[in-house]
PDB file of C-alpha atoms and ligand atoms in Angstrom:
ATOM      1  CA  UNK A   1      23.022  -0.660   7.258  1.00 79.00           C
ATOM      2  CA  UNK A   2      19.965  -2.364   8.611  1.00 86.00           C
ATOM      3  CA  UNK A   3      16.292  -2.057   6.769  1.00 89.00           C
ATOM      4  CA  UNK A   4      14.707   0.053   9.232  1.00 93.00           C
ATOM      5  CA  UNK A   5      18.123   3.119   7.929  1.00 96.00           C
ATOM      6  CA  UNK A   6      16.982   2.504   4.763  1.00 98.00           C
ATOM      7  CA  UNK A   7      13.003   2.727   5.402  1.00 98.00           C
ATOM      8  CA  UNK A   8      13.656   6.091   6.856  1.00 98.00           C
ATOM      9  CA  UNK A   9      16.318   6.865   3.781  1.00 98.00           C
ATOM     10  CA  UNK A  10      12.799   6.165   1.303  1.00 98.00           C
ATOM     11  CA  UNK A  11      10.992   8.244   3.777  1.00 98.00           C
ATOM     12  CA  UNK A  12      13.351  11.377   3.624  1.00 98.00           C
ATOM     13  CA  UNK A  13      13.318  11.146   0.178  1.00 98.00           C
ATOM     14  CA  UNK A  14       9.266  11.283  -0.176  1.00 98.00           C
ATOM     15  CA  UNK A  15       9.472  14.597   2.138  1.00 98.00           C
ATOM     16  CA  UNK A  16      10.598  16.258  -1.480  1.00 98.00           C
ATOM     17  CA  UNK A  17       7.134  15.431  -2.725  1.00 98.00           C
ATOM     18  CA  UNK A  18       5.152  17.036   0.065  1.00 98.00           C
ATOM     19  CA  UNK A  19       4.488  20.737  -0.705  1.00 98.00           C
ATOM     20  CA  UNK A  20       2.542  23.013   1.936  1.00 98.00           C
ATOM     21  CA  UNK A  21      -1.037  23.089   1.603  1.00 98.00           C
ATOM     22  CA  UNK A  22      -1.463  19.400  -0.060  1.00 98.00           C
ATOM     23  CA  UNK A  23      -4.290  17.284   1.019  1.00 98.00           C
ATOM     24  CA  UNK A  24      -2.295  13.735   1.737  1.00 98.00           C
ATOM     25  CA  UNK A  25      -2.675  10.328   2.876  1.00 98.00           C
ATOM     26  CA  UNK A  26      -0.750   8.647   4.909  1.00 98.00           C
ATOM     27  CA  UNK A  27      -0.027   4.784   4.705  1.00 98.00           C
ATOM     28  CA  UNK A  28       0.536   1.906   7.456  1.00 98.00           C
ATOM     29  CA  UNK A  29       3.169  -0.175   8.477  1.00 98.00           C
ATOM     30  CA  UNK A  30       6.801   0.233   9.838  1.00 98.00           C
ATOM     31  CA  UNK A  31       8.240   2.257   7.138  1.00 98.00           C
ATOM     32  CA  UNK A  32       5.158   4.730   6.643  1.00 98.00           C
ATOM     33  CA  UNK A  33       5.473   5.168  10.067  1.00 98.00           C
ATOM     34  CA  UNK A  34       8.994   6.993   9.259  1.00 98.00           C
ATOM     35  CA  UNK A  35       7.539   9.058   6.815  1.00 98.00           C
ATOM     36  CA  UNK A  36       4.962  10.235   9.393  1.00 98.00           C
ATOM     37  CA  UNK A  37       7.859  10.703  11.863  1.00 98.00           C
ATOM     38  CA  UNK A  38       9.604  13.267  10.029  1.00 98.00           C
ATOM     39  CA  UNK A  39       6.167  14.859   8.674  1.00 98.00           C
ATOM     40  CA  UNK A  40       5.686  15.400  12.407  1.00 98.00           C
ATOM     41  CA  UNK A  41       8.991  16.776  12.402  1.00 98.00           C
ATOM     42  CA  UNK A  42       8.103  19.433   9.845  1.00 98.00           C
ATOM     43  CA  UNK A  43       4.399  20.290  10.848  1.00 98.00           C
ATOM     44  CA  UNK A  44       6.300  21.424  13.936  1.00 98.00           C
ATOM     45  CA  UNK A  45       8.331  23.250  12.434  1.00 98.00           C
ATOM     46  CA  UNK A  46       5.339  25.149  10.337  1.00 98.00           C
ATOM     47  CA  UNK A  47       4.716  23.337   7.392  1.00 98.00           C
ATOM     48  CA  UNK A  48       0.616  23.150   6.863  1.00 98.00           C
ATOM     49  CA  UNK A  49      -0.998  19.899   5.290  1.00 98.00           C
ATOM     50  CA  UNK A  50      -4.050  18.039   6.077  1.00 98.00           C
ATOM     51  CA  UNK A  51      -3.899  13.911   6.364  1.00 98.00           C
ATOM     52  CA  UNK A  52      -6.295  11.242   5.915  1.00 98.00           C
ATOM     53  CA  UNK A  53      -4.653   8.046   7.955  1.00 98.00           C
ATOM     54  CA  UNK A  54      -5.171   4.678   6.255  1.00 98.00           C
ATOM     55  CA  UNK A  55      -5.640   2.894   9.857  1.00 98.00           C
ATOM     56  CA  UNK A  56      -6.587   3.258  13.081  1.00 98.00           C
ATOM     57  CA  UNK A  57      -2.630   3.144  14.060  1.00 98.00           C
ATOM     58  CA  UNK A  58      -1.208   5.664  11.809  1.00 98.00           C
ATOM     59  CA  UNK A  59      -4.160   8.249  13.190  1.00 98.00           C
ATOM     60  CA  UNK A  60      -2.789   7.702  16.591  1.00 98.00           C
ATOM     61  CA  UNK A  61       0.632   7.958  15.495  1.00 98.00           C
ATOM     62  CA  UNK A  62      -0.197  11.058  13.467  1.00 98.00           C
ATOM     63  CA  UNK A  63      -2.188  12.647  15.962  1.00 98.00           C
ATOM     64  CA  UNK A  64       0.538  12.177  18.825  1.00 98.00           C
ATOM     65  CA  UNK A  65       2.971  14.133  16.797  1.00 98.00           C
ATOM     66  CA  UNK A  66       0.047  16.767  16.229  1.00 98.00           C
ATOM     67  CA  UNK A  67      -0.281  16.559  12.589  1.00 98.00           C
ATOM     68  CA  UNK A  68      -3.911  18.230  11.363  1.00 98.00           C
ATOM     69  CA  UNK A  69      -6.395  14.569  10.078  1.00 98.00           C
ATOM     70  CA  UNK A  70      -9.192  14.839   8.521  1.00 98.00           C
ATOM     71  CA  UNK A  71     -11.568  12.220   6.496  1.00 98.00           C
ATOM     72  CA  UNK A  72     -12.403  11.288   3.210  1.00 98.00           C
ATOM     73  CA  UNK A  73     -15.742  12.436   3.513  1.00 97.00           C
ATOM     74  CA  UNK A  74     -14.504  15.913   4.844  1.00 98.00           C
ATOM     75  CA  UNK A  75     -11.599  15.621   2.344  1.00 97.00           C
ATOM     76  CA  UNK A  76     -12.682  13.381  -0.686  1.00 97.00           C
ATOM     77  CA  UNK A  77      -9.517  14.196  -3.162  1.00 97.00           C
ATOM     78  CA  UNK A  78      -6.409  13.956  -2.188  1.00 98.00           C
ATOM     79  CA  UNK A  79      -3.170  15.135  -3.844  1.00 98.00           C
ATOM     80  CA  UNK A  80      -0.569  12.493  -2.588  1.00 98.00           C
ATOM     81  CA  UNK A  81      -0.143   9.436  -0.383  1.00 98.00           C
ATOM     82  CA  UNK A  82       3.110   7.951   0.869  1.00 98.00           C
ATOM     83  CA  UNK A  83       2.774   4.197   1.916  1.00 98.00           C
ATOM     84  CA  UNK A  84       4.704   1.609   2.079  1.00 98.00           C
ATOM     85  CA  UNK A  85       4.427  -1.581   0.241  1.00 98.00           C
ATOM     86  CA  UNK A  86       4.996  -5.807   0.773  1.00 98.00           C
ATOM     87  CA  UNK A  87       6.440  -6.037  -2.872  1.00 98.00           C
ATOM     88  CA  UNK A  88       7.024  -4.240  -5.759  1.00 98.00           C
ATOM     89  CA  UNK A  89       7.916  -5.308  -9.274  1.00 98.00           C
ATOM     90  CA  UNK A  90      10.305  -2.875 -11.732  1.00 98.00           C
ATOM     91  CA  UNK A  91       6.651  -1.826 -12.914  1.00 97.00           C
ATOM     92  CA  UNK A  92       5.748  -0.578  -9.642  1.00 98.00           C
ATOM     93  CA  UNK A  93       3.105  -3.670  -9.611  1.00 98.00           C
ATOM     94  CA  UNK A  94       2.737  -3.892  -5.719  1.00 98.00           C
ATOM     95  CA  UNK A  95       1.315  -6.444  -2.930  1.00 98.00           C
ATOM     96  CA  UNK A  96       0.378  -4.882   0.054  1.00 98.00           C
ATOM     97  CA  UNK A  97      -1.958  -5.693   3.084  1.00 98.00           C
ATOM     98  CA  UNK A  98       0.776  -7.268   5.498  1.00 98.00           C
ATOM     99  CA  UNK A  99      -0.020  -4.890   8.280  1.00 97.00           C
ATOM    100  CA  UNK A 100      -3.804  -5.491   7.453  1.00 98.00           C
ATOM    101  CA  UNK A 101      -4.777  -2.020   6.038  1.00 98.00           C
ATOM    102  CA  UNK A 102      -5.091  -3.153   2.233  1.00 98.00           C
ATOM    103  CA  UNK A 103      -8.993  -1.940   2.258  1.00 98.00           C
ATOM    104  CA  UNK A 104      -8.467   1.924   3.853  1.00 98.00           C
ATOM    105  CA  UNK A 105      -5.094   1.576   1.819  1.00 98.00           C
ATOM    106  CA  UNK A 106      -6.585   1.349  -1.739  1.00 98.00           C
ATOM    107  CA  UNK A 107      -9.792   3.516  -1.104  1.00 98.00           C
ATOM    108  CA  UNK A 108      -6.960   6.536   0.135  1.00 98.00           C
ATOM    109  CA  UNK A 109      -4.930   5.356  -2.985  1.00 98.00           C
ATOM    110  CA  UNK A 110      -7.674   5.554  -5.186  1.00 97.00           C
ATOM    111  CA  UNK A 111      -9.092   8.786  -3.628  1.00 98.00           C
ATOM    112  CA  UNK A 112      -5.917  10.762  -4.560  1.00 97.00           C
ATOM    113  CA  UNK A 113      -3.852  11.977  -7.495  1.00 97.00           C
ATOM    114  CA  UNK A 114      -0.790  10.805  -6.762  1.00 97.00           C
ATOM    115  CA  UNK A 115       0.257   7.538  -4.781  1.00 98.00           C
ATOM    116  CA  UNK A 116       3.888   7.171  -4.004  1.00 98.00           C
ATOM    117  CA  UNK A 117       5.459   4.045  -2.508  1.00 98.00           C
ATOM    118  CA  UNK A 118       8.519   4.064   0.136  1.00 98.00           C
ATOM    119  CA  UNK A 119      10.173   0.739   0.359  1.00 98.00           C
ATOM    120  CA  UNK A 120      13.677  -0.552   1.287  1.00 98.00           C
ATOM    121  CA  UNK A 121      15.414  -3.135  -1.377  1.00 97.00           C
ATOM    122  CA  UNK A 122      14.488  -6.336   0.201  1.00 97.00           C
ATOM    123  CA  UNK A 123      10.843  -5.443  -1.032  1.00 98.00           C
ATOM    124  CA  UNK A 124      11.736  -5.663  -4.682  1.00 98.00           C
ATOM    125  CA  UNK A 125      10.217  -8.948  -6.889  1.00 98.00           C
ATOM    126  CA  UNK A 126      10.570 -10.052 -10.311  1.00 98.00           C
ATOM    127  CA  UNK A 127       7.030 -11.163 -10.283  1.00 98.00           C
ATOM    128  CA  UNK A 128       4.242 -10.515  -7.383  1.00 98.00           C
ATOM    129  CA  UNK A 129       3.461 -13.707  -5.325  1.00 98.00           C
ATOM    130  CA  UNK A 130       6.646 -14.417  -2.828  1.00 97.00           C
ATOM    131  CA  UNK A 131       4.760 -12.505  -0.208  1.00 98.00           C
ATOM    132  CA  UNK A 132       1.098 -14.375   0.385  1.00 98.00           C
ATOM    133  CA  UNK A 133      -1.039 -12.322  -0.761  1.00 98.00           C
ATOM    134  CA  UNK A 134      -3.433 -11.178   1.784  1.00 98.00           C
ATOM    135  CA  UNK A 135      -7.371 -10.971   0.523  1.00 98.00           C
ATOM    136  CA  UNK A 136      -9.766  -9.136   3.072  1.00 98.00           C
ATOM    137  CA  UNK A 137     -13.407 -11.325   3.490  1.00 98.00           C
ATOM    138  CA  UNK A 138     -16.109 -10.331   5.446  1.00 98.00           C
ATOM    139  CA  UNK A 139     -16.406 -12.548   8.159  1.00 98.00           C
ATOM    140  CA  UNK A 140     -19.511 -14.672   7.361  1.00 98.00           C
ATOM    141  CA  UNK A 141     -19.251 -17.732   5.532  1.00 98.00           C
ATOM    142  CA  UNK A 142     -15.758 -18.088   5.460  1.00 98.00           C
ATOM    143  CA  UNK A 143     -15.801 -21.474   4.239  1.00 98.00           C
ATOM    144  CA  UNK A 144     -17.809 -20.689   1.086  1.00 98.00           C
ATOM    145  CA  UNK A 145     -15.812 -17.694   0.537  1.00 98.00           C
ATOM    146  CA  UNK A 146     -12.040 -19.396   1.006  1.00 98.00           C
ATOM    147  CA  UNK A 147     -13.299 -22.077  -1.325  1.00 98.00           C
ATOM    148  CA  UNK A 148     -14.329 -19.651  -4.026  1.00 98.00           C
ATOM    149  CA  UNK A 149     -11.464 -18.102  -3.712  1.00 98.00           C
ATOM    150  CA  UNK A 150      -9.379 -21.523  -4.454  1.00 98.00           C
ATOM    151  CA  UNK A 151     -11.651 -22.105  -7.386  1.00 98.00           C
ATOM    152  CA  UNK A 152     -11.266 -18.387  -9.063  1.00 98.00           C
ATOM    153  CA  UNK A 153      -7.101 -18.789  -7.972  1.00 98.00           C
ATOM    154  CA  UNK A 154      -6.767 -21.670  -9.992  1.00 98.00           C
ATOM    155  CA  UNK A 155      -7.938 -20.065 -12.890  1.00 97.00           C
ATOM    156  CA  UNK A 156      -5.777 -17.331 -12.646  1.00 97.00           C
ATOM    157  CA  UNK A 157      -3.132 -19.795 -12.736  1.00 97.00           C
ATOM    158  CA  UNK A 158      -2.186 -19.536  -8.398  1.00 98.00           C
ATOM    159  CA  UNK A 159      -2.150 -22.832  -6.140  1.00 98.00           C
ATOM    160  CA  UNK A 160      -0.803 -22.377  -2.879  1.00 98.00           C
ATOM    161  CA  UNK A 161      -2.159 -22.395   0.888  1.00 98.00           C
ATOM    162  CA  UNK A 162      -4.373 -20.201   1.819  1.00 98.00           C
ATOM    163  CA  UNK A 163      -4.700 -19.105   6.070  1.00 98.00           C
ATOM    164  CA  UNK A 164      -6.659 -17.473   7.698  1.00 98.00           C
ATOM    165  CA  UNK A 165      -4.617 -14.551   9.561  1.00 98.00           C
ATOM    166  CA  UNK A 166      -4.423 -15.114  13.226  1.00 98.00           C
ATOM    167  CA  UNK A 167      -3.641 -11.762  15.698  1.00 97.00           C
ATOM    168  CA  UNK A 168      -1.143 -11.811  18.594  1.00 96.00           C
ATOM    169  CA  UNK A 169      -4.225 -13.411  20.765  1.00 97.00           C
ATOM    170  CA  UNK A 170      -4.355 -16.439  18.192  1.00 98.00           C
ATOM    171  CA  UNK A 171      -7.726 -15.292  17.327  1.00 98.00           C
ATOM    172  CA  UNK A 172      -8.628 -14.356  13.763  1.00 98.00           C
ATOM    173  CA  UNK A 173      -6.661 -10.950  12.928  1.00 98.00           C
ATOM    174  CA  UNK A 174     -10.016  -8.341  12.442  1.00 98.00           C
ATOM    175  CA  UNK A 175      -9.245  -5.379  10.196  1.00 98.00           C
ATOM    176  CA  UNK A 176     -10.259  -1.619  11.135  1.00 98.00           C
ATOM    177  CA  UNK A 177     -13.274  -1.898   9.030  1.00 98.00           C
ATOM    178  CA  UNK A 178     -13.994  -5.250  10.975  1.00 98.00           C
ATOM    179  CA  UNK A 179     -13.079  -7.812   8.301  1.00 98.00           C
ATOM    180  CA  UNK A 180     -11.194 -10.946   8.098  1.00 98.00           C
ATOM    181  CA  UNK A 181      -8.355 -11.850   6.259  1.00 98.00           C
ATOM    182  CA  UNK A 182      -6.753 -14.752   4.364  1.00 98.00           C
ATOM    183  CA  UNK A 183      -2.900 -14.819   3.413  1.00 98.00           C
ATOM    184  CA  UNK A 184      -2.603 -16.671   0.092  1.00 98.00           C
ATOM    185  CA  UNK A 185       0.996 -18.208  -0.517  1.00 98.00           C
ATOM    186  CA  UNK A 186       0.717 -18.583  -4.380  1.00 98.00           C
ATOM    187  CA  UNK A 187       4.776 -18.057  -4.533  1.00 97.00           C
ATOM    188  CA  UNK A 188       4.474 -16.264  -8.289  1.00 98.00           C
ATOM    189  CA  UNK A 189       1.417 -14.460  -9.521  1.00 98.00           C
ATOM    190  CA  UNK A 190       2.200 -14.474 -13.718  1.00 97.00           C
ATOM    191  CA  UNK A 191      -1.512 -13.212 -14.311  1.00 97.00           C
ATOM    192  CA  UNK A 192      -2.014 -10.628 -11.698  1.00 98.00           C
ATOM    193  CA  UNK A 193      -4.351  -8.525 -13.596  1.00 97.00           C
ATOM    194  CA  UNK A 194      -6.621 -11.461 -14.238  1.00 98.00           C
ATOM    195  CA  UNK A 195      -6.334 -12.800 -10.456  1.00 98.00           C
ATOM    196  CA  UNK A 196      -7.508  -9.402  -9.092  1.00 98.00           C
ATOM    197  CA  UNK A 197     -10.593  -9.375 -11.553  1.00 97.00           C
ATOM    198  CA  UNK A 198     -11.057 -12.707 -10.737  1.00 97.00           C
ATOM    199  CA  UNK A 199     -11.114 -12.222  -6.745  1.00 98.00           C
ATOM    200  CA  UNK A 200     -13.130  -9.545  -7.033  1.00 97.00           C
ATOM    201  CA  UNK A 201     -16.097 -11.526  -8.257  1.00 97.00           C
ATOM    202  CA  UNK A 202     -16.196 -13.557  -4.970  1.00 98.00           C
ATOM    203  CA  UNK A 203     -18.971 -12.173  -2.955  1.00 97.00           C
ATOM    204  CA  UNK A 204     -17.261 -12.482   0.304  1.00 98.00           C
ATOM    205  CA  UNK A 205     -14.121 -10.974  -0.784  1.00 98.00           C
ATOM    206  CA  UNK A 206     -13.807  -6.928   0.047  1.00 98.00           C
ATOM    207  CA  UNK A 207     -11.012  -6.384  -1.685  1.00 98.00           C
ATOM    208  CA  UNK A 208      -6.953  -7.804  -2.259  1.00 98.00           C
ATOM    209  CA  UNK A 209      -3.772  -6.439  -1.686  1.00 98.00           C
ATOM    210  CA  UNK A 210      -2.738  -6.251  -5.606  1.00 98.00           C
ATOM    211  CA  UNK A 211      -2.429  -2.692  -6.553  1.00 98.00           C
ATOM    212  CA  UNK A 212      -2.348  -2.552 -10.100  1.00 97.00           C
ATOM    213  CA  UNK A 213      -1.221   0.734 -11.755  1.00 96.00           C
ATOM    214  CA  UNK A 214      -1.939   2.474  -8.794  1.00 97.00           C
ATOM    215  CA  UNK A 215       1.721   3.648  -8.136  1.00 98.00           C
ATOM    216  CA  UNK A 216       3.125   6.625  -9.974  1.00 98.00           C
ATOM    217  CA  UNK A 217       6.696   5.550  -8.469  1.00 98.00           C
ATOM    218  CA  UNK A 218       8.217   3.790  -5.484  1.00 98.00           C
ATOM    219  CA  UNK A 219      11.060   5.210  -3.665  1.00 98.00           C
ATOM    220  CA  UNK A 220      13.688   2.301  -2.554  1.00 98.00           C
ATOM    221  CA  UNK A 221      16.665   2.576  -0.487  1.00 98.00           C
ATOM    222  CA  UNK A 222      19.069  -0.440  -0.317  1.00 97.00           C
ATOM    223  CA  UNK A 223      23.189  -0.873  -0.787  1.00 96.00           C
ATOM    224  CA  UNK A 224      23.344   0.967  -3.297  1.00 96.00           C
ATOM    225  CA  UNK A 225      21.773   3.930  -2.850  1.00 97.00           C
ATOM    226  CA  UNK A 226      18.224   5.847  -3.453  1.00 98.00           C
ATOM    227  CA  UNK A 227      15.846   5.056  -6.805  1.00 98.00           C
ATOM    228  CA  UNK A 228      13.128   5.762  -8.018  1.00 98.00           C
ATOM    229  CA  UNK A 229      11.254   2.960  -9.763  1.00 98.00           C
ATOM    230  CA  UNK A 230       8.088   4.711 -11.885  1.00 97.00           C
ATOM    231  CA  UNK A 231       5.329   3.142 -13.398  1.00 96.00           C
ATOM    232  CA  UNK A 232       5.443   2.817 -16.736  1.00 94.00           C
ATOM    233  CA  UNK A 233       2.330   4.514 -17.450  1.00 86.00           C
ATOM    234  CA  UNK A 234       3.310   7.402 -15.600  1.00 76.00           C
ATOM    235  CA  UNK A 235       4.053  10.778 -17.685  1.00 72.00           C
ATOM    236  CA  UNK A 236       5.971  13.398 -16.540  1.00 68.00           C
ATOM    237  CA  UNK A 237       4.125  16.212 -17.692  1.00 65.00           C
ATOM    238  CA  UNK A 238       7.085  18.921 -16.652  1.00 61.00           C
ATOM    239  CA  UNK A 239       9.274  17.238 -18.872  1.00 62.00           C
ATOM    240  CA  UNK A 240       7.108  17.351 -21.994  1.00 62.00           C
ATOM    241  CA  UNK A 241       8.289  19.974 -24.526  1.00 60.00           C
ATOM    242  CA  UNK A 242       5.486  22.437 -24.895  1.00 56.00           C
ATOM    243  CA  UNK A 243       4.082  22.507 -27.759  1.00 53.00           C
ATOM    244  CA  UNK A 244       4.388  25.421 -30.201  1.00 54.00           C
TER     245      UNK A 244
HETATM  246  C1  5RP B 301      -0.104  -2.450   5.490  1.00 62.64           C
HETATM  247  C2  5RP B 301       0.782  -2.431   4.315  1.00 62.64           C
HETATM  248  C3  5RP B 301       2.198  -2.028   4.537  1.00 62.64           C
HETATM  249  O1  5RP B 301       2.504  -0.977   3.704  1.00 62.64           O
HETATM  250  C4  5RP B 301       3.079  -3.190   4.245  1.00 62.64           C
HETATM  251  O2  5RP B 301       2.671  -4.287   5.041  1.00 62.64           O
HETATM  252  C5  5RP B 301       4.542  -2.888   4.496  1.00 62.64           C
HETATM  253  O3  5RP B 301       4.788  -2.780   5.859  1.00 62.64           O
HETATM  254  P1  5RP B 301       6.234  -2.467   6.421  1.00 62.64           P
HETATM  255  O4  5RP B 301       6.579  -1.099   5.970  1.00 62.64           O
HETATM  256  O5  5RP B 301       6.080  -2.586   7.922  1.00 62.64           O
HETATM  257  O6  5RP B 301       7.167  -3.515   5.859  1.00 62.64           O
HETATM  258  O7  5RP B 301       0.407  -2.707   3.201  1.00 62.64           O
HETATM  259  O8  5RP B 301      -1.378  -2.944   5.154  1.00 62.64           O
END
């Protein structure tokens, strides 16, 4: 079975978690673009939700297949979002950014209750780094801002080349929200926690595609079947005993 059967195999799975009436967020990238697909596929057949789109892509995805958006500032708390992810860990520790939405991504994320992740096997890491991780800057000083961002790296413990993303035009690839971005190849990230905190304090740096804790569970379809990988802080609260 190729990856793109198994993207849409993580995507029919997260249709379980959509209930009529939620507020949800939808994610970018090739397979959240199944999940809005066969969302499409059931708003025509009835089912009512509302969607906040994490790009500029996904709304016109979304809105060909006639699927009710609205914003965050119409809409500010969300109850799920289904994206997709670069890599996860067995802790649902994820990079993401490859399809240069991290910033929308992570505001939606952080906006809702619930953020699921749909992924196909090949996505799954022992520890965060294979995939460069992709750091959104604004676009002046660039210079300054990469070199911080070696200096704050190293202390985190991550060497590795860091680019500048290019587009299809060879120019520098400019986010929705009009921002550059640099791909960091760091190959393992042992101290993610620390690296995030640490990028953070860069003044040119928006934000980075490590999303920490965010994930209550990603959804991965591979060889040998569907799982669900949850976080370990997540709680179940349905299958708590009540108390007496
Ligand atoms: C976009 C993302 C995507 O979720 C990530 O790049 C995965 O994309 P795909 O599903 O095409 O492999 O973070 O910013």
């Amino acid at each position: 079975m190729a990856n793109d059967d198994y993207k849409r195999q993580a995507a029919e799975r997260a249709l379980n978690y959509v209930e009529p009436g939620m507020k949800l967020g939808l994610g970018t990238g090739s397979t959240a673009a199944q999940f809005v697909a066969l969302l499409g596929e059931k708003v025509k057949a009835g089912l009512d939700v509302v969607c906040v789109p994490t790009s500029e892509a996904t709304a016109a995805q979304a809105r060909a297949l006639g699927i009710k958006l609205t914003t965050l500032d119409d809409c500010p708390d969300l109850d799920l979002v289904i994206d997709g992810t670069d890599e996860f860990t067995n802790d649902a520790m994820l990079i993401k950014g490859g399809g240069g939405a991290l910033l929308r991504e992570k505001i939606v994320a952080a906006a809702s209750s619930r953020l699921i992740i749909i992924a196909d096997a090949s996505k799954r890491v022992e520890t965060l780094g294979k995939f460069p991780l992709p750091v959104e800057v604004v676009r002046f000083g660039l210079r300054s801002t990469k070199d911080m961002i070696i200096e704050v790296a190293a202390g985190a413990g991550c060497v590795g080349d860091i680019v500048l993303r290019l587009g299809p035009d060879k120019q520098p690839f400019v986010t929705d929200e009009g921002n550059n971005i640099f791909d960091c190849a760091f190959e393992a990230i042992d101290e993610p926690d620390s690296l995030d905190m640490m990028l953070k304090m860069v003044p040119g740096v928006v934000e980075n595609g490590l999303f920490l804790g965010m994930a209550e569970r990603v959804i991965v379809a591979g060889p040998d079947g569907i799982e669900e990988v949850e976080s370990p802080d997540y709680t179940d609260f349905d299958d708590l005993e009540e108390a007496p």
